[in-house]
XYZ file of C-alpha atoms in Angstrom:
692
model
C -63.490 -21.059 -164.488
C -62.267 -17.458 -164.150
C -64.744 -14.970 -162.790
C -66.122 -12.445 -165.268
C -64.066 -9.268 -165.475
C -60.879 -10.805 -164.042
C -57.847 -10.397 -166.276
C -56.587 -13.842 -167.269
C -52.994 -12.792 -168.016
C -51.886 -10.164 -165.489
C -49.334 -11.644 -163.098
C -49.082 -14.984 -164.925
C -45.907 -16.530 -166.316
C -46.574 -17.858 -169.800
C -44.859 -21.032 -170.920
C -42.599 -20.775 -167.840
C -40.819 -17.894 -169.526
C -42.832 -14.666 -170.058
C -43.934 -12.934 -166.834
C -46.818 -10.547 -167.621
C -46.420 -7.250 -165.773
C -48.961 -4.709 -167.054
C -51.404 -3.815 -169.787
C -50.076 -1.354 -172.315
C -52.656 -1.276 -175.129
C -55.983 -2.662 -176.285
C -56.742 -3.523 -179.902
C -59.696 -4.854 -181.847
C -58.470 -8.449 -181.589
C -56.609 -8.505 -178.318
C -55.002 -6.913 -175.288
C -51.280 -6.065 -175.351
C -49.206 -6.542 -172.203
C -45.685 -5.659 -171.114
C -43.839 -8.793 -170.025
C -40.362 -9.899 -168.956
C -38.598 -12.609 -170.954
C -37.061 -14.471 -168.018
C -34.832 -16.567 -170.239
C -33.185 -13.736 -172.234
C -33.617 -10.948 -169.674
C -35.444 -8.516 -171.933
C -38.779 -6.754 -172.141
C -41.308 -8.118 -174.647
C -44.865 -7.341 -175.667
C -47.473 -10.081 -175.341
C -50.609 -9.776 -177.473
C -53.416 -11.995 -176.163
C -56.690 -12.501 -178.002
C -59.792 -11.196 -176.268
C -61.365 -14.199 -174.473
C -64.782 -13.565 -176.036
C -63.274 -13.988 -179.528
C -61.690 -17.381 -178.869
C -64.762 -19.250 -180.105
C -64.798 -17.307 -183.383
C -62.831 -19.363 -185.920
C -62.365 -16.319 -188.175
C -60.639 -14.291 -185.447
C -58.467 -17.224 -184.396
C -57.432 -17.689 -188.024
C -56.554 -13.983 -188.388
C -54.603 -14.075 -185.140
C -52.560 -16.979 -186.500
C -52.063 -15.111 -189.775
C -50.456 -12.224 -187.897
C -48.009 -14.595 -186.217
C -47.052 -16.310 -189.481
C -46.836 -13.063 -191.451
C -44.644 -11.174 -188.972
C -42.531 -14.206 -188.001
C -41.802 -14.821 -191.682
C -40.195 -11.384 -192.002
C -36.744 -10.419 -190.794
C -36.412 -6.714 -191.374
C -35.369 -3.831 -189.150
C -38.504 -1.909 -190.157
C -40.989 -4.643 -189.172
C -42.042 -5.408 -185.584
C -40.564 -8.817 -184.821
C -42.656 -11.730 -183.520
C -40.568 -14.008 -181.284
C -42.956 -16.688 -180.115
C -46.578 -17.792 -179.891
C -48.575 -20.002 -177.554
C -51.815 -20.572 -175.701
C -52.743 -19.921 -172.074
C -56.044 -21.046 -170.539
C -57.354 -21.636 -174.047
C -56.471 -18.080 -175.186
C -53.894 -17.703 -178.024
C -51.098 -15.165 -177.600
C -48.098 -13.767 -179.502
C -44.778 -12.660 -178.037
C -43.455 -9.643 -179.921
C -40.719 -7.078 -179.887
C -41.453 -4.365 -177.308
C -41.371 -0.913 -178.927
C -41.132 1.903 -176.415
C -42.363 5.042 -178.117
C -45.493 6.124 -179.951
C -47.407 5.588 -183.170
C -47.490 7.838 -186.196
C -51.114 8.556 -185.265
C -49.940 9.881 -181.889
C -47.460 12.198 -183.626
C -50.099 13.450 -186.062
C -52.431 14.208 -183.162
C -49.664 16.200 -181.464
C -48.269 18.044 -184.500
C -51.350 18.025 -186.769
C -49.062 17.682 -189.798
C -45.439 16.742 -190.377
C -42.658 18.576 -192.125
C -41.597 17.253 -195.503
C -38.403 15.873 -193.986
C -40.281 13.995 -191.290
C -42.737 12.593 -193.844
C -39.858 11.452 -196.066
C -37.996 9.827 -193.175
C -41.090 7.875 -192.127
C -42.004 7.025 -195.728
C -38.580 5.553 -196.388
C -38.790 3.323 -193.290
C -42.343 2.250 -194.050
C -41.479 1.438 -197.660
C -38.464 -0.608 -196.530
C -40.600 -2.685 -194.184
C -43.376 -2.995 -196.737
C -40.921 -3.994 -199.450
C -39.598 -6.754 -197.188
C -43.157 -8.015 -196.686
C -43.889 -7.901 -200.409
C -40.662 -9.759 -201.208
C -41.638 -12.449 -198.718
C -45.024 -12.769 -200.412
C -47.138 -11.009 -197.761
C -49.711 -8.247 -198.255
C -50.285 -6.097 -195.156
C -53.871 -4.976 -196.002
C -54.193 -2.596 -193.026
C -51.486 0.037 -193.458
C -52.367 3.204 -191.526
C -50.721 5.605 -189.029
C -51.904 3.465 -186.093
C -49.720 0.613 -187.378
C -46.518 2.657 -187.843
C -44.456 2.622 -184.640
C -41.848 5.285 -183.786
C -39.462 4.040 -181.133
C -37.817 6.409 -178.668
C -34.438 5.270 -179.985
C -35.299 6.475 -183.497
C -36.326 3.175 -185.103
C -39.437 3.225 -187.298
C -41.341 -0.020 -187.780
C -44.601 -1.277 -189.233
C -46.627 -3.850 -187.324
C -50.073 -5.339 -186.732
C -50.199 -7.980 -189.449
C -53.602 -9.182 -188.187
C -55.131 -8.785 -191.655
C -52.081 -9.899 -193.611
C -52.235 -12.806 -196.033
C -49.902 -14.437 -198.506
C -49.909 -12.984 -201.994
C -50.978 -16.329 -203.500
C -53.983 -16.629 -201.157
C -56.622 -15.278 -203.509
C -59.136 -14.209 -200.904
C -61.423 -11.472 -202.152
C -63.210 -8.877 -200.068
C -66.638 -10.414 -200.555
C -67.038 -10.818 -196.817
C -66.482 -7.154 -196.124
C -63.750 -4.575 -196.815
C -60.548 -5.492 -195.023
C -58.541 -2.876 -193.182
C -59.591 0.729 -192.529
C -61.917 2.447 -194.974
C -59.944 5.735 -194.954
C -57.041 3.915 -196.673
C -58.930 1.341 -198.779
C -57.977 0.955 -202.444
C -60.789 1.674 -204.967
C -60.648 -1.786 -206.569
C -61.507 -3.418 -203.241
C -64.720 -1.366 -203.138
C -65.900 -1.514 -206.744
C -64.870 -4.992 -207.822
C -64.355 -6.901 -204.593
C -60.919 -7.531 -206.060
C -58.152 -9.562 -204.496
C -55.970 -7.331 -202.331
C -52.394 -7.299 -203.602
C -49.245 -5.234 -203.121
C -50.804 -2.372 -205.082
C -53.539 -2.112 -202.448
C -50.809 -1.533 -199.838
C -49.256 1.103 -202.129
C -52.567 2.977 -202.303
C -52.802 2.979 -198.503
C -49.204 4.272 -198.313
C -50.057 7.127 -200.707
C -53.058 8.147 -198.608
C -50.894 8.003 -195.484
C -48.213 10.194 -197.122
C -50.933 12.709 -198.013
C -52.096 12.689 -194.392
C -48.561 13.175 -193.046
C -48.065 16.245 -195.242
C -51.513 17.808 -194.746
C -52.654 16.600 -191.337
C -55.932 15.304 -192.731
C -57.218 12.359 -194.725
C -58.119 13.072 -198.364
C -61.731 11.930 -198.043
C -63.982 12.447 -195.024
C -67.710 11.826 -194.565
C -70.214 10.968 -191.846
C -70.518 7.285 -192.809
C -67.672 4.873 -193.654
C -69.393 3.646 -196.809
C -69.480 7.248 -198.101
C -65.695 7.466 -197.681
C -65.299 4.153 -199.527
C -67.377 5.464 -202.456
C -65.299 8.675 -202.578
C -62.148 6.577 -203.044
C -63.724 5.094 -206.187
C -65.014 8.363 -207.642
C -62.364 10.970 -206.832
C -58.612 11.308 -207.230
C -56.612 11.988 -204.072
C -55.916 15.775 -204.126
C -52.444 17.266 -204.297
C -50.997 17.775 -200.805
C -49.660 21.171 -201.896
C -53.243 22.454 -202.206
C -53.358 22.769 -198.407
C -49.745 22.335 -197.285
C -46.691 24.409 -198.165
C -44.513 21.461 -197.065
C -45.447 19.486 -200.196
C -43.223 20.040 -203.232
C -44.167 19.116 -206.825
C -42.103 15.933 -206.417
C -44.079 14.900 -203.320
C -47.337 15.823 -205.085
C -46.337 13.487 -207.896
C -45.393 10.689 -205.475
C -48.834 10.904 -203.838
C -50.560 11.022 -207.241
C -48.620 8.016 -208.586
C -49.216 5.812 -205.550
C -52.947 6.642 -205.321
C -53.967 6.195 -208.946
C -57.450 4.678 -208.961
C -56.508 2.158 -211.649
C -54.304 -0.458 -209.927
C -52.696 -1.343 -213.282
C -51.155 2.151 -213.402
C -49.977 2.066 -209.791
C -46.460 0.886 -208.766
C -46.448 -2.907 -208.523
C -44.949 -3.056 -205.010
C -43.158 -1.091 -202.294
C -39.680 -1.745 -203.709
C -40.586 0.245 -206.842
C -41.808 3.212 -204.778
C -38.748 3.045 -202.508
C -36.466 3.146 -205.534
C -38.307 6.186 -206.855
C -38.031 7.924 -203.479
C -34.268 7.320 -203.468
C -34.035 8.735 -207.015
C -35.795 11.900 -205.861
C -33.527 12.199 -202.817
C -30.374 11.691 -204.890
C -31.643 14.207 -207.427
C -32.006 16.982 -204.852
C -35.684 16.811 -204.035
C -36.586 20.284 -202.768
C -38.148 18.904 -199.603
C -35.701 16.043 -199.249
C -33.723 17.456 -196.372
C -31.275 15.612 -194.238
C -32.111 14.615 -190.675
C -29.690 15.108 -187.808
C -27.623 11.951 -187.537
C -27.897 9.699 -184.448
C -25.307 10.516 -181.806
C -25.516 14.291 -182.093
C -27.776 14.436 -179.070
C -29.505 12.321 -176.513
C -32.721 12.016 -178.501
C -31.817 13.247 -181.961
C -33.568 10.401 -183.728
C -36.912 10.753 -182.017
C -39.139 12.213 -184.703
C -40.768 15.135 -182.896
C -37.281 16.435 -182.012
C -35.783 15.954 -185.495
C -33.889 18.995 -186.776
C -34.653 19.792 -190.401
C -32.273 21.607 -192.752
C -33.812 23.552 -195.613
C -32.291 25.988 -198.060
C -28.676 25.534 -196.882
C -25.676 23.565 -197.971
C -26.250 20.153 -196.384
C -22.613 19.252 -195.778
C -21.793 22.568 -194.112
C -24.966 22.586 -192.083
C -24.418 19.059 -190.833
C -20.921 19.952 -189.630
C -22.179 23.088 -187.934
C -25.021 21.264 -186.173
C -22.757 18.513 -184.897
C -20.436 21.145 -183.395
C -23.246 23.179 -181.872
C -24.985 20.170 -180.369
C -21.800 19.069 -178.648
C -21.721 22.436 -176.914
C -25.384 22.084 -175.996
C -25.028 19.365 -173.392
C -26.217 16.654 -175.778
C -29.835 17.772 -175.864
C -31.685 17.222 -179.117
C -32.429 20.297 -181.172
C -36.028 21.375 -181.373
C -35.840 23.925 -184.164
C -34.802 24.518 -187.771
C -31.779 26.227 -189.282
C -32.625 28.953 -191.746
C -36.270 27.881 -191.912
C -39.596 29.591 -191.429
C -43.280 29.035 -192.161
C -44.678 25.521 -191.975
C -41.741 24.162 -190.032
C -42.624 26.426 -187.137
C -46.215 25.184 -187.198
C -44.943 21.635 -186.752
C -43.279 22.395 -183.447
C -40.014 23.843 -184.732
C -38.903 27.464 -184.403
C -37.036 29.207 -187.207
C -36.080 32.866 -187.712
C -32.886 31.903 -189.469
C -31.169 30.338 -186.484
C -30.743 27.133 -184.552
C -33.407 27.331 -181.822
C -34.286 25.025 -178.973
C -32.700 23.375 -175.980
C -28.973 22.834 -176.289
C -28.325 25.599 -178.864
C -27.011 28.947 -177.677
C -26.670 32.254 -179.474
C -28.698 34.386 -181.851
C -28.818 33.933 -185.623
C -27.264 31.025 -187.390
C -25.178 33.337 -189.508
C -23.698 35.020 -186.474
C -22.854 31.745 -184.858
C -21.159 30.511 -188.018
C -19.097 33.684 -188.309
C -17.692 33.559 -184.775
C -14.300 31.927 -185.629
C -13.642 34.518 -188.371
C -14.542 37.417 -186.099
C -12.160 36.170 -183.406
C -9.309 36.038 -185.917
C -9.702 39.630 -187.123
C -10.336 41.539 -183.909
C -6.714 41.395 -182.595
C -6.708 45.058 -181.495
C -9.397 44.764 -178.814
C -8.451 46.292 -175.500
C -8.405 44.352 -172.242
C -11.432 46.294 -171.012
C -13.313 45.405 -174.152
C -12.399 41.770 -173.670
C -13.512 41.931 -170.029
C -16.806 43.498 -171.044
C -17.288 40.835 -173.690
C -16.586 38.090 -171.159
C -18.989 39.701 -168.631
C -21.705 39.974 -171.267
C -21.144 36.376 -172.261
C -21.396 35.291 -168.618
C -24.667 37.192 -168.179
C -26.034 35.691 -171.382
C -25.001 32.242 -170.138
C -26.744 32.795 -166.792
C -29.879 34.087 -168.515
C -29.748 31.025 -170.747
C -29.488 28.716 -167.716
C -32.410 30.462 -165.987
C -34.519 30.299 -169.157
C -33.634 26.649 -169.598
C -34.609 25.928 -165.987
C -37.923 27.743 -166.404
C -38.614 25.839 -169.601
C -37.795 22.571 -167.836
C -40.136 23.358 -164.929
C -42.945 24.374 -167.283
C -42.407 21.242 -169.338
C -42.602 19.071 -166.223
C -45.786 20.832 -165.113
C -47.417 20.438 -168.509
C -46.268 16.837 -168.851
C -47.344 15.979 -165.316
C -50.718 17.631 -165.826
C -51.180 15.771 -169.083
C -50.335 12.493 -167.342
C -52.721 13.248 -164.461
C -55.661 13.958 -166.735
C -54.955 11.325 -169.426
C -53.433 8.343 -167.603
C -53.331 9.179 -163.906
C -56.042 9.370 -161.231
C -57.692 12.342 -162.909
C -58.090 10.531 -166.247
C -61.492 10.096 -167.808
C -62.556 7.256 -170.060
C -65.474 6.796 -172.431
C -68.047 4.200 -171.414
C -67.971 1.461 -174.092
C -71.123 0.369 -175.915
C -72.288 -2.804 -174.159
C -75.637 -3.251 -175.920
C -76.330 -6.873 -176.802
C -73.333 -8.269 -174.904
C -73.681 -11.180 -172.511
C -73.174 -10.377 -168.827
C -69.699 -11.959 -168.898
C -68.649 -10.020 -172.018
C -69.955 -6.731 -170.609
C -68.163 -7.202 -167.280
C -64.885 -8.022 -169.029
C -65.210 -5.047 -171.387
C -65.849 -2.678 -168.483
C -62.881 -4.088 -166.573
C -60.601 -3.611 -169.575
C -61.791 -0.005 -169.857
C -60.959 0.646 -166.188
C -64.597 0.736 -165.074
C -66.476 -1.309 -162.470
C -69.649 -3.296 -163.243
C -72.320 -2.938 -160.549
C -72.545 -6.209 -158.573
C -76.326 -6.402 -159.097
C -78.145 -6.163 -162.405
C -81.631 -4.859 -163.129
C -84.216 -6.582 -165.333
C -85.362 -4.954 -168.555
C -87.863 -6.102 -171.146
C -86.751 -6.002 -174.772
C -88.287 -7.356 -177.970
C -84.873 -7.331 -179.719
C -82.146 -8.251 -177.223
C -81.812 -11.968 -176.315
C -82.634 -13.015 -172.771
C -79.652 -12.423 -170.467
C -77.933 -9.858 -172.739
C -77.437 -6.150 -171.958
C -80.379 -3.923 -172.930
C -79.230 -0.652 -171.413
C -76.660 0.691 -168.974
C -75.879 3.829 -167.021
C -73.825 5.905 -167.592
C -74.653 5.522 -171.288
C -72.206 4.731 -174.100
C -69.547 7.363 -174.943
C -70.133 9.228 -171.656
C -66.748 10.267 -170.268
C -66.336 9.252 -166.641
C -63.503 8.851 -164.147
C -61.537 5.619 -163.851
C -63.253 3.171 -161.512
C -66.776 4.516 -162.099
C -69.490 1.890 -161.474
C -71.720 1.060 -164.430
C -75.242 -0.320 -163.795
C -76.322 -3.002 -166.261
C -79.891 -3.899 -167.199
C -80.304 -7.398 -168.661
C -83.033 -8.583 -170.991
C -85.792 -10.798 -169.637
C -87.353 -10.983 -173.072
C -90.196 -8.937 -174.528
C -92.962 -7.501 -172.353
C -96.266 -9.416 -172.314
C -99.064 -7.078 -173.449
C -102.855 -7.591 -173.444
C -104.293 -8.759 -176.772
C -107.055 -6.470 -178.121
C -110.468 -7.731 -179.314
C -109.928 -8.783 -182.916
C -112.485 -11.522 -183.714
C -115.558 -10.009 -185.388
C -113.730 -6.842 -186.502
C -113.073 -6.088 -190.161
C -109.504 -6.577 -191.370
C -108.445 -2.900 -191.429
C -109.855 -2.237 -187.963
C -108.019 -5.315 -186.661
C -104.692 -4.102 -188.141
C -105.115 -0.724 -186.420
C -105.890 -2.374 -183.079
C -102.815 -4.634 -183.446
C -100.464 -1.684 -183.998
C -102.027 0.435 -181.249
C -101.663 -2.391 -178.730
C -97.893 -2.662 -179.386
C -97.838 -5.656 -181.725
C -97.036 -6.062 -185.402
C -99.363 -7.381 -188.078
C -98.035 -10.594 -189.581
C -100.242 -11.783 -192.431
C -103.623 -13.231 -193.328
C -102.891 -16.920 -193.153
C -106.308 -18.097 -194.412
C -109.612 -16.875 -195.827
C -112.284 -19.210 -194.568
C -115.840 -19.470 -195.938
C -118.217 -18.458 -193.226
C -121.614 -16.887 -192.771
C -119.830 -13.704 -191.595
C -119.265 -10.858 -194.071
C -116.174 -11.120 -196.251
C -113.066 -9.689 -194.465
C -114.374 -10.265 -190.950
C -111.724 -11.644 -188.565
C -112.554 -15.206 -187.521
C -109.400 -15.962 -185.475
C -106.121 -14.331 -184.288
C -103.030 -16.566 -184.207
C -99.424 -16.379 -182.963
C -96.442 -17.132 -185.189
C -96.862 -20.865 -184.517
C -100.508 -20.668 -185.700
C -101.894 -21.175 -182.223
C -104.955 -19.177 -181.161
C -103.839 -16.180 -179.069
C -104.581 -16.014 -175.378
C -105.120 -12.909 -173.282
C -101.476 -11.644 -173.513
C -98.753 -11.770 -176.148
C -95.095 -10.696 -176.557
C -94.479 -7.033 -177.349
C -94.000 -6.265 -181.062
C -94.555 -9.940 -181.948
C -96.448 -10.664 -185.173
C -100.164 -11.485 -185.071
C -101.618 -13.509 -187.943
C -105.287 -13.488 -188.885
C -107.857 -15.863 -190.334
C -110.615 -13.858 -192.038
C -113.945 -14.684 -193.602
C -114.159 -15.257 -197.336
C -117.916 -14.800 -197.084
C -120.644 -17.479 -197.365
C -120.258 -20.426 -199.747
C -122.042 -19.965 -203.059
C -125.588 -21.466 -203.229
C -125.457 -24.479 -205.575
C -128.531 -26.658 -204.856
C -130.673 -27.196 -207.944
C -128.081 -25.702 -210.359
C -126.558 -27.590 -213.228
C -122.861 -28.505 -213.012
C -121.632 -25.829 -215.467
C -123.266 -22.997 -213.527
C -121.854 -24.312 -210.259
C -118.319 -24.481 -211.724
C -118.484 -20.768 -212.636
C -119.738 -19.833 -209.164
C -116.949 -21.813 -207.496
C -114.245 -20.154 -209.616
C -115.560 -16.686 -208.710
C -115.446 -17.601 -205.012
C -111.842 -18.861 -205.193
C -112.561 -22.581 -204.945
C -111.277 -25.285 -207.267
C -113.547 -27.929 -208.787
C -112.046 -31.416 -208.605
C -114.227 -33.905 -210.516
C -112.486 -36.772 -208.715
C -114.467 -35.739 -205.671
C -117.839 -35.801 -207.479
C -120.598 -38.138 -206.231
C -124.257 -38.973 -206.962
C -127.185 -39.259 -204.565
C -130.928 -39.813 -204.716
C -132.942 -36.755 -203.869
C -136.665 -36.363 -203.432
C -136.386 -32.588 -203.960
C -133.619 -31.998 -206.522
C -134.311 -33.109 -210.059
C -132.156 -35.737 -211.699
C -128.828 -34.326 -213.002
C -128.930 -31.193 -210.870
C -126.397 -30.406 -208.080
C -127.576 -31.187 -204.598
C -124.586 -29.751 -202.659
C -120.739 -29.429 -202.593
C -118.546 -32.392 -201.641
C -115.973 -31.156 -199.022
C -112.783 -32.825 -197.793
C -112.827 -30.955 -194.459
C -115.405 -29.452 -192.208
C -114.373 -25.901 -193.087
C -113.469 -24.527 -196.491
C -111.022 -21.749 -197.309
C -110.032 -19.969 -200.470
C -107.986 -22.226 -202.704
C -109.482 -25.526 -201.478
C -110.736 -28.184 -203.909
C -114.361 -29.401 -203.815
C -116.530 -31.886 -205.708
C -120.229 -31.916 -206.670
C -122.961 -34.178 -205.337
C -125.372 -34.643 -208.283
C -128.996 -35.771 -207.909
C -130.193 -39.168 -209.215
C -133.763 -38.235 -208.426
C -135.838 -40.065 -205.784
C -134.961 -43.656 -204.859
C -137.648 -46.149 -206.231
C -138.896 -49.232 -204.428
C -140.681 -52.226 -206.076
C -143.813 -53.158 -204.142
C -143.997 -56.777 -202.960
C -147.240 -58.770 -202.987
C -148.778 -58.313 -199.539
C -152.222 -59.880 -200.111
C -153.080 -62.738 -197.756
C -150.611 -61.549 -195.104
C -151.783 -60.571 -191.677
C -152.080 -56.792 -191.492
C -149.272 -56.374 -188.965
C -146.863 -58.436 -191.151
C -147.675 -56.347 -194.264
C -147.121 -53.089 -192.389
C -143.693 -54.334 -191.148
C -142.560 -55.167 -194.703
C -143.573 -51.750 -196.017
C -141.712 -49.969 -193.218
C -138.558 -51.976 -193.981
C -138.775 -50.720 -197.594
C -139.143 -47.141 -196.432
C -142.804 -46.951 -197.261
C -145.808 -45.888 -195.188
C -148.856 -48.173 -194.750
C -152.348 -46.688 -194.707
C -155.112 -48.856 -193.180
C -158.253 -48.304 -191.178
C -157.662 -51.300 -188.904
C -157.044 -50.440 -185.259
C -153.800 -51.696 -183.845
C -155.404 -54.317 -181.585
C -157.107 -56.009 -184.552
C -154.194 -55.980 -187.030
C -153.133 -59.483 -186.059
C -156.675 -60.821 -186.650
C -157.252 -59.476 -190.182
C -155.513 -60.187 -193.468
C -154.678 -57.952 -196.433
C -156.930 -58.534 -199.397
C -155.907 -55.547 -201.584
C -153.104 -52.907 -202.003
C -152.687 -49.683 -203.912
C -150.442 -49.198 -205.780
C -150.503 -52.809 -206.818
C -147.795 -55.339 -206.247
C -144.897 -55.074 -208.732
C -145.200 -51.329 -209.221
C -142.253 -48.954 -208.373
C -142.812 -46.088 -206.042
C -140.428 -43.527 -204.460
C -139.209 -44.252 -200.983
C -141.508 -42.690 -198.441
C -144.589 -43.235 -200.569
C -147.882 -44.340 -198.932
C -149.414 -47.712 -199.782
C -153.121 -48.306 -199.010
C -153.969 -51.773 -197.654
C -157.468 -53.361 -197.769
C -158.474 -56.141 -195.313
C -160.895 -58.939 -194.539
C -161.686 -60.868 -191.436
């Protein structure tokens, strides 16, 4: 078994083919590694499921869905999945390696995109999404984090971990799928089946975010954002961004209609509409510098945008200028100002940025004409012009060198503090994790778990799981910082207060003050104690509590229902009323009769109980008096006195005679009162006469 915290994949060769070199990303379902495909000699990305999720059938199923969804697509705008397998019981996918960044990264850097950038990305996303929809797959988690911008200019959508086939009618009853900021209203209000129109809604929200730099709905809690999607229309991007034209406003409105029936049916429909707008001269639909004009012309942050100029002429001019600029991608706009500059491009009516020389665009464009007309320049003038040009060239080289040095310093500093030794990471929340899970999570975050753990009591966290840790969650610390874990040993054992004999309300107060919780009154038992007095305190298994008990555990009580009603000598009807008032049930099947010397015939002697103790709700019967038991006197005359006395005692009667005990065997009975044959109650006295 692998030790906790050790990475299972680093350095391994999977399936004899994929040699794992390094970690490159961590997602909700798995870790992504850079690997070498030894068979085809190329770099690939390997996505391995987190080991602690392997036992969760739902995650394994979703992981397999991603493989099937992406492998079933063959489109240049979808991240390709090449292979899948299992290593040490952990599933993995082998995917196309995209060197670059995500749309989310670009939005963080630029805040918002220009219209041209947003259109370029939208077209690629819609192409990939249309391919998925044609193949019968719904993405269900479209967002900037899942749009990949390669350094070579390719734009792809990936992460099909939540994808499903269009004919798999799985609703959202088990929780909203995807990210709440991009969730379609019907998935919130009706738990509807996600379909292509749900992806279209997410695309519309993403287009809004590209143009404005913010999501349309924001709130403190995710559920509040979800509700806002159902109650509000997505605003027009032009309300906060000058990049958005009326056509782009309309595209956002159409794709984010709250009623899915009014939304485009799939991505192909939206893509067709986007092409119509581009062909029709969409105000913001500006051309992007074609690949080949510079070393990195297709990387989005360096894209050169053309606005307000003739596209054909501008394209020709840019191609010529870039060739003179040592093949470095342009970083500015031609004839643009305003929002373009805010997005990392400089304007002022000229081509600005590395690789473009000169002042205004107009001046640069007019150079050939000026050279043709100034034929009368003197040699000195030409020399001065050449000298000035040389100085400008040198100043340009010096400025370029300074810019390069500053860029390297900034980039190096950014690397040092974000990925290098000076980087800081946020401590993940480990609460409730097992020791093995916590150690692995810390290792993946670049932190070190302390080799020894402390013990902590907790009424909520299972024994052996993490209760607390230092530094605490979200604290930013340096890579390699040691985190001390405190594991649960269960709840603390606290002393039980005196409860028996207290009234119910006093007992509840004592329970709370002592650190426990009041459970319930499990029984009201009839007792001589006053009604409501606690007779016993029990644990949750109904055992009598000892001296200590688990912190915050529930304490149940048995309390007195008061004394039983007095029933002796009452008739049955009166007793029935008294029992009902006390909360007891009269069951005539339990009734019985007895002789009684004290209770008249037909009156109740006592209650007939099925158990030694009675509690509210129990059933009882009545024991009714038959009066005293009668005995028929036998004829005792002629018997020796001691024989007569023995017979009377056997019948429960008492003999009265004046004969001393020593003489009783010598005398005989000659009379008795009452007389023989009469009936007398048991215990009666019979007088015996005698003769020698």
